N, C-alpha and C. Protein backbone atom coordinates (compact mmCIF):
# COMPACT_ATOMS: atom_id res chain seq x y z
N MET A 1 13.22 -1.35 -13.65
CA MET A 1 11.86 -1.47 -13.11
C MET A 1 11.84 -3.09 -13.34
N SER A 2 11.52 -4.34 -12.38
CA SER A 2 11.17 -5.41 -12.21
C SER A 2 9.84 -5.76 -13.38
N SER A 3 9.67 -6.92 -13.95
CA SER A 3 8.34 -7.26 -14.61
C SER A 3 7.66 -7.90 -13.29
N ARG A 4 8.23 -8.58 -12.25
CA ARG A 4 7.37 -9.22 -11.25
C ARG A 4 6.68 -8.17 -10.51
N SER A 5 5.47 -8.91 -10.28
CA SER A 5 4.44 -7.70 -9.50
C SER A 5 3.91 -8.58 -8.40
N ALA A 6 3.35 -7.63 -7.33
CA ALA A 6 2.85 -8.04 -6.05
C ALA A 6 1.68 -7.24 -6.13
N ALA A 7 0.64 -7.91 -5.02
CA ALA A 7 -0.13 -6.91 -4.63
C ALA A 7 -0.11 -6.03 -3.81
N SER A 8 -0.70 -5.02 -3.51
CA SER A 8 -0.33 -3.84 -2.30
C SER A 8 -1.85 -3.69 -1.96
N PRO A 9 -1.38 -2.68 -0.99
CA PRO A 9 -2.65 -2.30 -0.35
C PRO A 9 -3.76 -1.27 -1.46
N LEU A 10 -2.73 -0.74 -1.89
CA LEU A 10 -3.56 0.18 -3.47
C LEU A 10 -3.99 -0.78 -4.45
N MET A 11 -3.24 -1.87 -4.99
CA MET A 11 -3.64 -2.32 -6.12
C MET A 11 -2.44 -3.25 -6.46
N ALA A 12 -2.68 -4.28 -7.75
CA ALA A 12 -1.47 -4.74 -8.06
C ALA A 12 -0.24 -3.87 -8.51
N MET A 13 0.98 -4.08 -8.00
CA MET A 13 1.97 -3.41 -8.67
C MET A 13 3.13 -3.85 -9.11
N PRO A 14 3.91 -3.09 -10.14
CA PRO A 14 5.25 -3.72 -10.35
C PRO A 14 6.24 -3.35 -9.21
N ARG A 15 6.93 -4.01 -9.08
CA ARG A 15 8.26 -3.71 -7.98
C ARG A 15 9.31 -3.25 -8.90
N ALA A 16 9.87 -2.37 -8.19
CA ALA A 16 10.95 -1.58 -8.71
C ALA A 16 12.38 -1.41 -7.96
N THR A 17 13.04 -0.67 -8.51
CA THR A 17 14.17 -0.46 -7.83
C THR A 17 14.42 1.24 -7.84
N SER A 18 14.62 1.88 -6.41
CA SER A 18 14.37 3.36 -6.40
C SER A 18 15.86 3.79 -7.06
N PRO A 19 15.63 4.53 -7.87
CA PRO A 19 16.77 5.25 -8.73
C PRO A 19 17.43 6.20 -8.11
N SER A 20 17.31 6.89 -7.18
CA SER A 20 17.22 7.78 -6.52
C SER A 20 18.31 7.56 -5.24
N LEU A 21 18.29 5.99 -4.86
CA LEU A 21 19.19 5.57 -3.99
C LEU A 21 20.50 5.35 -4.22
N SER A 22 21.64 5.35 -3.82
CA SER A 22 23.04 5.28 -3.99
C SER A 22 22.80 3.39 -4.28
N ASP A 23 23.97 2.89 -5.05
CA ASP A 23 24.07 1.64 -5.49
C ASP A 23 23.91 0.71 -3.78
N CYS A 24 24.99 1.13 -3.18
CA CYS A 24 25.05 0.76 -1.72
C CYS A 24 23.34 0.53 -0.79
N ALA A 25 22.62 1.31 -1.35
CA ALA A 25 21.47 1.40 -0.41
C ALA A 25 20.26 1.11 -1.12
N LYS A 26 20.39 0.80 -2.60
CA LYS A 26 19.24 0.37 -3.18
C LYS A 26 18.24 -0.39 -2.64
N LYS A 27 16.74 0.23 -2.66
CA LYS A 27 15.62 -0.74 -1.69
C LYS A 27 14.59 -0.85 -2.86
N MET A 28 13.96 -2.29 -2.59
CA MET A 28 12.98 -2.40 -3.41
C MET A 28 11.65 -1.66 -3.06
N VAL A 29 10.74 -1.31 -3.75
CA VAL A 29 9.51 -0.37 -3.53
C VAL A 29 8.55 -0.88 -4.71
N GLY A 30 7.18 -0.44 -4.33
CA GLY A 30 6.27 -0.62 -5.13
C GLY A 30 6.37 0.37 -5.86
N LEU A 31 5.05 0.69 -6.90
CA LEU A 31 4.88 1.70 -7.64
C LEU A 31 3.27 1.90 -8.18
N THR A 32 2.68 2.73 -7.70
CA THR A 32 1.48 3.21 -8.12
C THR A 32 1.10 4.18 -8.87
N THR A 33 0.59 4.09 -10.01
CA THR A 33 0.42 5.14 -10.67
C THR A 33 -1.31 5.53 -10.79
N ALA A 34 -2.00 6.91 -11.05
CA ALA A 34 -3.31 7.13 -10.92
C ALA A 34 -3.37 8.12 -12.12
N THR A 35 -4.07 7.82 -13.16
CA THR A 35 -4.05 8.72 -14.24
C THR A 35 -5.76 9.45 -14.10
N VAL A 36 -5.79 11.00 -13.95
CA VAL A 36 -7.27 11.28 -14.03
C VAL A 36 -7.93 11.27 -15.25
N ARG A 37 -9.07 10.77 -15.12
CA ARG A 37 -9.60 10.50 -16.36
C ARG A 37 -10.89 11.39 -16.47
N SER A 38 -11.32 11.87 -17.38
CA SER A 38 -12.94 12.25 -17.25
C SER A 38 -14.08 11.54 -16.77
N SER A 39 -14.55 11.48 -15.79
CA SER A 39 -15.60 10.78 -15.16
C SER A 39 -16.72 11.57 -14.46
N GLY A 40 -16.61 12.66 -14.69
CA GLY A 40 -17.33 13.80 -14.17
C GLY A 40 -17.07 14.24 -12.94
N ALA A 41 -16.25 13.95 -12.32
CA ALA A 41 -15.73 14.47 -10.83
C ALA A 41 -14.58 15.54 -11.31
N ASP A 42 -14.27 16.32 -10.58
CA ASP A 42 -13.29 17.35 -10.63
C ASP A 42 -11.85 16.86 -10.59
N PRO A 43 -10.84 16.87 -11.58
CA PRO A 43 -9.86 16.23 -11.90
C PRO A 43 -8.66 16.82 -10.80
N ALA A 44 -8.91 18.43 -10.71
CA ALA A 44 -8.20 18.72 -9.57
C ALA A 44 -8.44 18.50 -8.26
N ALA A 45 -9.90 18.03 -8.05
CA ALA A 45 -10.16 17.50 -6.56
C ALA A 45 -9.45 15.97 -6.30
N ILE A 46 -9.67 15.21 -7.63
CA ILE A 46 -8.92 13.87 -7.70
C ILE A 46 -7.40 14.21 -7.02
N VAL A 47 -6.92 14.81 -7.84
CA VAL A 47 -5.53 15.09 -7.78
C VAL A 47 -4.96 15.56 -6.46
N ALA A 48 -5.74 16.24 -5.78
CA ALA A 48 -5.51 17.01 -4.49
C ALA A 48 -5.89 15.62 -3.56
N ARG A 49 -6.85 14.75 -3.49
CA ARG A 49 -7.03 13.67 -2.69
C ARG A 49 -6.25 12.65 -2.67
N PHE A 50 -5.37 12.35 -4.06
CA PHE A 50 -4.44 11.46 -3.91
C PHE A 50 -3.30 12.13 -3.26
N GLU A 51 -2.77 13.37 -3.56
CA GLU A 51 -1.68 14.03 -2.77
C GLU A 51 -1.99 14.00 -1.16
N ARG A 52 -3.21 14.46 -1.06
CA ARG A 52 -3.76 14.33 0.43
C ARG A 52 -3.37 12.94 1.09
N GLU A 53 -3.88 11.91 0.23
CA GLU A 53 -3.66 10.27 0.92
C GLU A 53 -2.41 10.06 0.97
N ALA A 54 -1.38 10.42 -0.13
CA ALA A 54 0.24 10.05 -0.13
C ALA A 54 0.63 10.86 1.20
N VAL A 55 0.47 11.98 1.19
CA VAL A 55 1.27 12.56 2.37
C VAL A 55 0.63 12.33 3.95
N ALA A 56 -0.64 11.75 4.06
CA ALA A 56 -0.90 11.39 5.24
C ALA A 56 -0.34 9.93 5.13
N ALA A 57 -0.17 9.02 4.54
CA ALA A 57 0.09 7.83 4.56
C ALA A 57 1.56 7.90 4.98
N ALA A 58 2.33 8.99 4.59
CA ALA A 58 3.89 9.11 4.69
C ALA A 58 4.00 9.56 6.21
N ARG A 59 2.92 9.98 7.15
CA ARG A 59 2.93 10.54 8.20
C ARG A 59 3.13 9.49 9.31
N ILE A 60 2.29 8.12 9.16
CA ILE A 60 2.15 7.26 9.85
C ILE A 60 3.23 6.29 9.87
N GLU A 61 3.55 6.27 10.96
CA GLU A 61 4.74 5.21 11.12
C GLU A 61 4.24 4.16 11.99
N HIS A 62 4.30 2.77 11.92
CA HIS A 62 3.37 1.69 12.44
C HIS A 62 3.94 0.50 11.73
N PRO A 63 4.10 -0.50 12.28
CA PRO A 63 4.89 -1.60 11.52
C PRO A 63 4.02 -2.24 10.87
N ASN A 64 2.48 -2.15 11.07
CA ASN A 64 1.43 -2.79 10.37
C ASN A 64 0.83 -1.86 9.25
N VAL A 65 1.76 -0.72 9.06
CA VAL A 65 1.05 -0.11 8.09
C VAL A 65 2.18 0.25 6.94
N ALA A 66 1.94 0.07 5.93
CA ALA A 66 3.06 0.22 4.51
C ALA A 66 3.59 1.50 4.43
N THR A 67 4.68 2.05 4.51
CA THR A 67 5.22 3.48 4.41
C THR A 67 5.50 3.83 3.16
N ALA A 68 4.74 5.40 2.98
CA ALA A 68 4.93 5.82 1.62
C ALA A 68 6.28 6.28 1.26
N LYS A 69 6.85 6.13 0.07
CA LYS A 69 8.09 6.53 0.08
C LYS A 69 8.51 8.07 -0.60
N ASP A 70 7.56 8.22 -1.71
CA ASP A 70 7.56 9.26 -2.43
C ASP A 70 6.20 9.47 -3.37
N PHE A 71 6.00 10.58 -3.92
CA PHE A 71 4.84 11.07 -4.78
C PHE A 71 5.10 12.01 -5.39
N GLY A 72 4.63 12.06 -6.62
CA GLY A 72 4.87 12.90 -7.73
C GLY A 72 3.93 13.10 -8.96
N ARG A 73 4.16 13.67 -10.03
CA ARG A 73 3.50 13.39 -11.34
C ARG A 73 4.80 13.44 -12.20
N LEU A 74 4.21 12.61 -13.10
CA LEU A 74 4.99 12.29 -14.61
C LEU A 74 4.82 13.30 -15.36
N ASP A 75 5.96 13.15 -16.33
CA ASP A 75 5.52 13.71 -17.44
C ASP A 75 4.11 13.79 -18.29
N ASN A 76 3.67 12.75 -18.47
CA ASN A 76 2.33 12.22 -19.14
C ASN A 76 1.05 12.75 -18.40
N GLY A 77 1.37 13.08 -17.14
CA GLY A 77 0.32 13.95 -16.30
C GLY A 77 -0.26 12.94 -15.55
N SER A 78 0.29 11.96 -15.25
CA SER A 78 -0.17 10.73 -14.37
C SER A 78 0.35 11.14 -13.14
N PHE A 79 0.27 10.77 -12.09
CA PHE A 79 0.62 10.77 -10.49
C PHE A 79 1.19 9.55 -10.26
N TYR A 80 1.95 9.50 -9.52
CA TYR A 80 2.78 8.11 -8.61
C TYR A 80 2.61 8.29 -7.58
N LEU A 81 2.72 7.29 -6.63
CA LEU A 81 2.86 6.91 -5.35
C LEU A 81 3.93 5.68 -5.52
N VAL A 82 4.88 6.08 -4.17
CA VAL A 82 5.91 4.91 -4.03
C VAL A 82 5.61 4.64 -2.75
N PRO A 83 4.88 3.47 -2.65
CA PRO A 83 5.29 2.44 -1.22
C PRO A 83 5.72 1.68 -1.03
N GLU A 84 6.43 0.91 0.15
CA GLU A 84 6.97 0.23 0.45
C GLU A 84 6.89 -1.07 -0.34
N TYR A 85 7.79 -1.68 -0.73
CA TYR A 85 7.27 -2.86 -1.30
C TYR A 85 7.21 -3.95 -0.14
N ILE A 86 6.02 -4.87 -0.28
CA ILE A 86 5.99 -5.98 0.64
C ILE A 86 5.87 -7.17 0.01
N GLU A 87 6.82 -8.11 0.27
CA GLU A 87 6.74 -9.33 -0.40
C GLU A 87 5.95 -10.40 0.54
N GLY A 88 4.70 -11.01 0.02
CA GLY A 88 4.02 -11.91 0.44
C GLY A 88 2.90 -11.83 -0.52
N LYS A 89 1.77 -12.13 0.11
CA LYS A 89 0.72 -12.31 -0.30
C LYS A 89 -0.64 -11.40 0.37
N SER A 90 -1.65 -11.01 -0.55
CA SER A 90 -2.58 -10.47 0.22
C SER A 90 -3.47 -11.47 0.90
N LEU A 91 -3.99 -10.77 1.46
CA LEU A 91 -5.36 -11.54 2.89
C LEU A 91 -6.21 -12.12 1.69
N ARG A 92 -6.59 -11.82 0.81
CA ARG A 92 -7.80 -12.29 -0.12
C ARG A 92 -7.05 -13.41 -1.22
N GLU A 93 -5.94 -13.86 -1.12
CA GLU A 93 -5.16 -14.32 -2.04
C GLU A 93 -5.03 -15.74 -0.94
N VAL A 94 -4.72 -15.40 0.46
CA VAL A 94 -4.48 -16.54 1.43
C VAL A 94 -6.00 -17.34 1.93
N LEU A 95 -6.96 -16.17 2.00
CA LEU A 95 -8.13 -16.57 1.96
C LEU A 95 -8.98 -17.69 1.16
N ASP A 96 -8.47 -17.37 -0.21
CA ASP A 96 -9.09 -18.04 -1.27
C ASP A 96 -8.60 -19.58 -1.24
N HIS A 97 -7.55 -19.77 -0.32
CA HIS A 97 -7.22 -21.19 -0.36
C HIS A 97 -7.92 -21.92 0.87
N GLY A 98 -8.83 -21.15 1.63
CA GLY A 98 -9.45 -21.80 2.79
C GLY A 98 -9.38 -20.71 3.78
N ALA A 99 -10.46 -21.16 4.92
CA ALA A 99 -10.55 -20.44 6.02
C ALA A 99 -9.30 -20.51 6.72
N LEU A 100 -8.87 -19.41 7.80
CA LEU A 100 -7.70 -19.29 8.48
C LEU A 100 -7.95 -19.86 9.67
N ARG A 101 -7.01 -20.75 10.32
CA ARG A 101 -7.17 -21.06 11.95
C ARG A 101 -7.71 -19.94 12.54
N PRO A 102 -8.50 -20.18 14.03
CA PRO A 102 -8.89 -18.90 14.62
C PRO A 102 -7.94 -18.18 15.10
N ASP A 103 -6.85 -18.67 15.90
CA ASP A 103 -5.68 -17.87 16.31
C ASP A 103 -5.11 -17.21 15.50
N VAL A 104 -4.84 -17.66 14.20
CA VAL A 104 -4.19 -16.92 12.99
C VAL A 104 -5.11 -15.67 12.78
N ALA A 105 -6.55 -15.75 12.61
CA ALA A 105 -7.49 -14.61 12.21
C ALA A 105 -7.11 -13.90 13.08
N LEU A 106 -7.13 -14.12 14.49
CA LEU A 106 -7.47 -13.11 15.71
C LEU A 106 -5.70 -12.45 15.62
N LEU A 107 -4.93 -13.27 15.05
CA LEU A 107 -3.74 -12.43 15.05
C LEU A 107 -3.91 -11.42 14.02
N ILE A 108 -4.08 -11.72 12.99
CA ILE A 108 -4.34 -10.63 11.59
C ILE A 108 -4.93 -9.71 12.06
N ALA A 109 -6.42 -10.06 12.74
CA ALA A 109 -7.33 -9.10 13.17
C ALA A 109 -6.71 -8.07 13.71
N ARG A 110 -5.98 -8.42 14.99
CA ARG A 110 -5.34 -7.33 16.09
C ARG A 110 -4.44 -6.50 15.31
N GLN A 111 -3.50 -6.86 14.48
CA GLN A 111 -2.37 -6.17 13.83
C GLN A 111 -3.22 -5.08 12.74
N ILE A 112 -4.29 -5.74 12.19
CA ILE A 112 -5.12 -4.75 11.16
C ILE A 112 -5.97 -3.47 12.13
N ALA A 113 -6.46 -4.03 13.27
CA ALA A 113 -6.95 -2.93 14.12
C ALA A 113 -5.94 -2.30 14.97
N SER A 114 -4.45 -2.40 15.12
CA SER A 114 -3.45 -1.82 15.62
C SER A 114 -3.21 -0.51 14.25
N ALA A 115 -3.05 -1.08 13.26
CA ALA A 115 -2.83 -0.22 12.43
C ALA A 115 -3.61 0.70 11.83
N LEU A 116 -5.43 0.28 12.31
CA LEU A 116 -6.18 1.42 11.99
C LEU A 116 -6.43 2.21 13.23
N GLU A 117 -5.69 1.87 14.08
CA GLU A 117 -5.91 2.90 15.40
C GLU A 117 -4.75 3.79 15.04
N ALA A 118 -3.68 3.76 14.67
CA ALA A 118 -2.50 4.65 14.31
C ALA A 118 -3.08 5.59 13.28
N ALA A 119 -3.78 5.24 12.30
CA ALA A 119 -4.42 5.80 11.30
C ALA A 119 -5.34 6.88 11.82
N HIS A 120 -6.27 6.61 12.63
CA HIS A 120 -7.23 7.22 13.27
C HIS A 120 -6.76 8.44 14.23
N ALA A 121 -5.52 7.78 14.67
CA ALA A 121 -4.82 8.74 15.90
C ALA A 121 -4.25 9.95 14.97
N ALA A 122 -3.94 9.62 13.83
CA ALA A 122 -3.30 10.69 12.83
C ALA A 122 -4.29 11.51 12.09
N GLY A 123 -5.57 11.03 12.43
CA GLY A 123 -6.63 11.80 11.52
C GLY A 123 -6.86 11.34 10.16
N ILE A 124 -6.57 9.83 10.04
CA ILE A 124 -7.10 9.39 8.89
C ILE A 124 -7.94 7.99 8.68
N VAL A 125 -8.64 8.23 7.78
CA VAL A 125 -9.81 6.91 8.02
C VAL A 125 -9.58 6.38 6.71
N HIS A 126 -9.44 4.75 6.70
CA HIS A 126 -8.97 4.24 5.39
C HIS A 126 -10.32 3.82 4.92
N ARG A 127 -10.81 4.39 3.75
CA ARG A 127 -11.82 4.02 3.23
C ARG A 127 -11.99 2.77 2.03
N ASP A 128 -11.04 1.90 2.43
CA ASP A 128 -11.08 0.71 1.39
C ASP A 128 -10.53 0.00 2.12
N LEU A 129 -11.01 -0.56 3.30
CA LEU A 129 -10.35 -1.70 3.86
C LEU A 129 -10.81 -3.22 3.27
N LYS A 130 -10.21 -3.86 2.99
CA LYS A 130 -10.59 -5.01 2.52
C LYS A 130 -9.31 -6.24 2.25
N PRO A 131 -9.79 -7.54 1.86
CA PRO A 131 -8.87 -8.66 1.94
C PRO A 131 -7.95 -8.25 1.09
N ASP A 132 -8.15 -7.41 0.11
CA ASP A 132 -7.04 -7.51 -0.91
C ASP A 132 -6.09 -6.25 -0.93
N ASN A 133 -6.50 -5.52 0.29
CA ASN A 133 -5.69 -4.06 0.31
C ASN A 133 -4.84 -4.82 1.53
N VAL A 134 -4.58 -5.92 2.04
CA VAL A 134 -4.14 -6.21 3.44
C VAL A 134 -3.22 -7.14 3.08
N MET A 135 -1.98 -7.00 3.35
CA MET A 135 -0.64 -8.02 2.38
C MET A 135 -0.09 -8.78 3.87
N LEU A 136 -0.04 -9.83 3.42
CA LEU A 136 0.90 -10.70 4.59
C LEU A 136 1.94 -11.33 4.46
N THR A 137 2.84 -10.85 4.91
CA THR A 137 4.69 -11.10 4.70
C THR A 137 4.76 -12.79 5.10
N GLU A 138 5.89 -13.66 4.49
CA GLU A 138 5.94 -15.14 4.41
C GLU A 138 5.46 -15.45 6.28
N ASP A 139 5.80 -14.69 6.84
CA ASP A 139 5.90 -15.38 8.22
C ASP A 139 4.41 -14.86 9.15
N GLY A 140 3.73 -14.17 8.19
CA GLY A 140 2.19 -14.24 8.62
C GLY A 140 1.96 -12.61 9.08
N PHE A 141 2.91 -11.86 8.99
CA PHE A 141 2.70 -10.05 9.42
C PHE A 141 1.85 -9.41 8.37
N ALA A 142 1.02 -8.92 9.21
CA ALA A 142 0.05 -8.19 8.29
C ALA A 142 0.42 -6.67 8.05
N LYS A 143 0.07 -6.01 7.08
CA LYS A 143 0.47 -4.75 6.61
C LYS A 143 -0.49 -4.12 5.26
């Protein structure tokens, strides 16, 4: 696992190389973990929701949606989700440097709307859409 991190649609995540792929086909991926803590919520319900979201994310194939590569449980009881790694900056990071030009803002908004349309068509509602959860690649492509 690399020590370099990047923001993702889920949270800041370390970059890793998938160990299950052969040396000639290794790809960079992100890594997100979730530990069920006692917060009054039913741990089984939290785990079921995390799993449902991982499976749902894997069903959506759209150029503006980060694909889920894997999901599972670690020996320590934490759950993990492996989304594709997106090289770039979050929309929040970009906006922190100033307002976008109207044409750029419109392009990004259209890409986000297209991704949401694909999610909704698959019966999925994104419950945490915000600039921190939208990644922009170096060429301005939104995911």
